[in-house]
């Protein structure tokens, strides 16, 4: 079983719809992240959370919100999706000691 | 701003040959980690290699090694004996230290392996 699980794997939606991407992890890490990947731009940080009560904006948080329901769950919402939010979204967790990120398999979101 | 720069959007290498992907970064920190991640067509992000800045010895993982030049803020990835399965996007990444790990990624280098 995957250590970091994202659902759905792919999603097509229409402009103006509310969308939630979900992430759960079994690694026991406190730190969780949401990244967005666009061609030619690499991965950019949307939100990050260092524990259930600590949530922080990343470099591109406008148009997004998050919820940390438990240590193991971190969801990303698009309240009113727009076409330029079409991208590949990754959830990740972090190992504090080694610093590396562990990624989910990604959600490809298309907003029409 | 603390940034990571990959100046080679695409590269190609013959199978069994060696290729080097470049990465430079900008930081005022003295203690940090550096990473290379691989993203094959399956889109999964896979850690290739990790370097600790306080270590002078370059990290090595099988056919993958780094050339870490701390003073020059350079962190290149060398792939020896390239294989078809090495074809992927490669991202250099650097997490802020000081207790807050916001990892910054370069824009990536797309590596093609020619049979």
Coordinates of C-alpha atoms in Angstrom, one line a residue:
Chain A
X1 CA 0.0 0.0 0.0
X2 CA 1.2 3.5 -0.8
X3 CA 2.5 5.6 2.2
X4 CA 1.0 8.8 0.8
X5 CA -2.4 8.4 -1.0
X6 CA -4.1 11.0 -3.1
X7 CA -7.6 10.9 -4.5
X8 CA -8.8 11.3 -7.1
X9 CA -6.0 10.4 -9.6
X10 CA -7.6 12.4 -12.4
X11 CA -10.4 14.9 -12.3
X12 CA -12.1 17.0 -15.0
X13 CA -14.4 19.8 -13.8
X14 CA -16.0 23.0 -15.0
X15 CA -15.3 26.6 -14.2
X16 CA -16.9 27.7 -11.0
X17 CA -17.2 24.3 -9.4
X18 CA -15.9 23.5 -6.0
X19 CA -13.3 20.8 -5.9
X20 CA -11.6 18.9 -3.1
X21 CA -8.5 16.9 -3.4
X22 CA -7.7 14.5 -0.6
X23 CA -4.5 13.2 0.9
X24 CA -3.8 10.7 3.6
X25 CA -0.6 9.2 4.8
X26 CA 0.6 6.3 6.9
X27 CA 4.2 7.5 7.4
X28 CA 3.4 9.2 10.8
X29 CA 4.9 12.5 9.7
X30 CA 3.6 15.7 11.2
X31 CA 4.6 17.8 8.2
X32 CA 2.4 17.8 5.1
X33 CA 2.4 19.8 1.9
X34 CA 0.4 20.6 -1.2
X35 CA 2.4 21.4 -4.4
X36 CA 1.2 22.3 -7.9
X37 CA 3.2 21.3 -11.0
X38 CA 3.0 23.2 -14.3
X39 CA 5.2 22.5 -17.4
X40 CA 8.2 24.8 -17.3
X41 CA 7.6 26.0 -13.8
X42 CA 8.6 23.0 -11.7
X43 CA 6.7 22.4 -8.4
X44 CA 5.3 25.4 -6.4
X45 CA 4.2 25.3 -2.9
X46 CA 0.5 26.0 -2.2
X47 CA 0.1 25.3 1.5
X48 CA 2.0 23.5 4.2
X49 CA 1.1 22.2 7.6
X50 CA 3.5 21.3 10.4
X51 CA 0.8 19.9 12.7
X52 CA -3.0 19.8 13.0
X53 CA -3.1 23.3 14.4
X54 CA -0.4 24.9 12.2
X55 CA -1.3 25.7 8.6
X56 CA 0.6 28.1 6.4
X57 CA 0.3 29.7 3.0
X58 CA 2.9 28.9 0.4
X59 CA 3.9 31.0 -2.6
X60 CA 0.7 30.5 -4.6
X61 CA -2.2 30.1 -2.1
X62 CA -4.7 32.4 -3.8
X63 CA -7.8 30.6 -4.9
X64 CA -7.0 27.6 -2.7
X65 CA -7.8 26.5 0.9
X66 CA -6.8 23.5 3.0
X67 CA -8.0 21.5 5.9
X68 CA -5.9 19.4 8.2
X69 CA -8.5 17.0 9.6
X70 CA -6.0 14.8 11.5
X71 CA -2.3 14.1 11.5
X72 CA -2.7 11.8 8.6
X73 CA -5.1 13.8 6.5
X74 CA -4.6 17.0 4.6
X75 CA -7.1 18.1 1.9
X76 CA -6.9 20.9 -0.7
X77 CA -10.0 22.8 -1.9
X78 CA -10.6 25.0 -4.9
X79 CA -13.7 27.0 -3.9
X80 CA -14.5 28.1 -7.4
X81 CA -12.3 26.4 -10.0
X82 CA -10.9 28.4 -12.9
X83 CA -9.0 27.1 -16.1
X84 CA -5.6 28.4 -15.0
X85 CA -5.8 26.0 -12.0
X86 CA -5.5 23.1 -14.5
X87 CA -2.3 21.4 -13.3
X88 CA -0.8 18.3 -11.6
X89 CA -1.2 18.5 -7.8
X90 CA 1.0 16.7 -5.4
X91 CA 0.6 16.0 -1.7
X92 CA 3.8 15.2 0.2
X93 CA 4.9 14.5 3.7
X94 CA 8.3 15.4 5.2
X95 CA 10.8 13.5 7.3
X96 CA 12.1 16.0 9.8
X97 CA 15.4 14.3 10.4
X98 CA 16.4 13.7 6.8
X99 CA 14.5 16.6 5.2
X100 CA 13.3 14.6 2.2
X101 CA 9.7 14.8 0.8
X102 CA 7.6 11.7 0.3
X103 CA 5.0 12.2 -2.5
X104 CA 1.6 10.9 -3.4
X105 CA 1.0 9.8 -7.0
X106 CA -0.5 13.1 -7.9
X107 CA -3.9 14.4 -9.1
X108 CA -4.2 15.7 -12.6
X109 CA -6.9 18.3 -12.5
X110 CA -8.4 19.8 -15.7
X111 CA -10.7 22.8 -15.4
X112 CA -12.8 23.5 -18.5
Chain B
X1 CA 14.9 35.4 -2.3
X2 CA 16.3 31.9 -1.9
X3 CA 16.1 30.1 -5.3
X4 CA 17.0 27.0 -7.2
X5 CA 18.1 27.3 -10.9
X6 CA 18.3 24.5 -13.5
X7 CA 19.5 26.0 -16.7
X8 CA 19.1 23.0 -19.0
X9 CA 15.4 22.5 -19.9
X10 CA 16.2 19.4 -22.0
X11 CA 19.2 17.1 -22.4
X12 CA 19.9 13.9 -24.2
X13 CA 22.4 11.1 -23.7
X14 CA 23.3 7.9 -25.5
X15 CA 22.6 4.7 -23.7
X16 CA 25.6 3.6 -21.6
X17 CA 27.1 7.1 -21.7
X18 CA 27.5 9.6 -18.9
X19 CA 25.5 12.8 -18.5
X20 CA 25.6 15.7 -16.0
X21 CA 22.6 17.8 -15.0
X22 CA 23.4 21.2 -13.5
X23 CA 21.8 23.0 -10.6
X24 CA 22.7 26.2 -8.8
X25 CA 21.0 27.6 -5.7
X26 CA 21.1 30.7 -3.7
X27 CA 21.0 30.7 0.1
X28 CA 22.4 32.5 3.1
X29 CA 22.1 29.4 5.2
X30 CA 25.1 27.4 6.3
X31 CA 23.5 24.0 7.1
X32 CA 21.0 22.5 4.7
X33 CA 20.2 19.6 2.5
X34 CA 20.0 19.3 -1.3
X35 CA 18.1 16.8 -3.3
X36 CA 17.6 15.5 -6.8
X37 CA 14.2 14.0 -7.6
X38 CA 13.2 12.0 -10.7
X39 CA 9.8 12.1 -12.3
X40 CA 9.3 9.4 -15.0
X41 CA 6.3 9.3 -17.3
X42 CA 4.3 7.6 -14.5
X43 CA 4.6 11.1 -12.9
X44 CA 5.6 9.6 -9.5
X45 CA 8.2 11.8 -7.7
X46 CA 11.2 9.6 -6.7
X47 CA 14.1 10.7 -4.6
X48 CA 17.4 10.0 -6.4
X49 CA 20.0 11.4 -4.1
X50 CA 20.5 13.5 -1.0
X51 CA 23.4 15.7 0.0
X52 CA 24.1 17.3 3.4
X53 CA 25.8 20.6 3.0
X54 CA 28.1 20.1 6.0
X55 CA 29.6 17.0 4.4
X56 CA 32.4 17.6 2.0
X57 CA 32.2 14.2 0.5
X58 CA 29.9 14.0 -2.5
X59 CA 26.9 11.7 -2.2
X60 CA 26.7 8.6 -4.4
X61 CA 23.9 6.2 -5.0
X62 CA 24.8 3.4 -7.5
X63 CA 25.1 5.1 -10.9
X64 CA 24.1 8.5 -9.6
X65 CA 26.5 10.9 -8.0
X66 CA 26.7 14.6 -7.2
X67 CA 29.3 17.2 -7.6
X68 CA 28.7 19.5 -4.7
X69 CA 30.5 22.8 -4.7
X70 CA 29.3 24.7 -1.6
X71 CA 31.3 27.9 -2.2
X72 CA 29.9 28.1 -5.8
X73 CA 26.5 27.0 -4.7
X74 CA 26.4 24.3 -7.3
X75 CA 24.9 20.9 -7.1
X76 CA 25.1 18.9 -10.3
X77 CA 23.9 15.3 -10.8
X78 CA 26.0 12.8 -12.8
X79 CA 24.4 9.7 -14.2
X80 CA 26.8 7.1 -15.3
X81 CA 26.1 4.2 -17.7
X82 CA 22.8 5.7 -18.6
X83 CA 19.8 3.4 -19.1
X84 CA 16.6 3.7 -20.9
X85 CA 14.8 3.8 -17.6
X86 CA 16.7 7.0 -16.7
X87 CA 14.6 8.9 -19.1
X88 CA 12.6 11.3 -17.0
X89 CA 12.3 14.9 -15.6
X90 CA 14.9 15.6 -13.0
X91 CA 14.3 18.3 -10.4
X92 CA 16.9 19.8 -8.1
X93 CA 15.4 20.8 -4.7
X94 CA 16.5 22.6 -1.6
X95 CA 14.6 22.9 1.7
X96 CA 14.9 26.0 3.8
X97 CA 16.6 25.1 7.1
X98 CA 16.0 26.7 10.5
X99 CA 13.3 24.3 11.4
X100 CA 10.9 25.2 8.6
X101 CA 11.2 22.9 5.7
X102 CA 9.6 24.6 2.7
X103 CA 11.2 22.8 -0.2
X104 CA 12.0 24.9 -3.3
X105 CA 12.2 23.1 -6.6
X106 CA 14.0 24.0 -9.9
X107 CA 12.0 24.0 -13.1
X108 CA 13.4 20.7 -14.1
X109 CA 15.5 19.1 -16.8
X110 CA 14.0 16.6 -19.2
X111 CA 16.4 13.8 -19.9
X112 CA 16.1 11.8 -23.1
X113 CA 18.1 8.5 -23.3
X114 CA 18.8 7.5 -26.9
X115 CA 19.2 3.7 -27.6

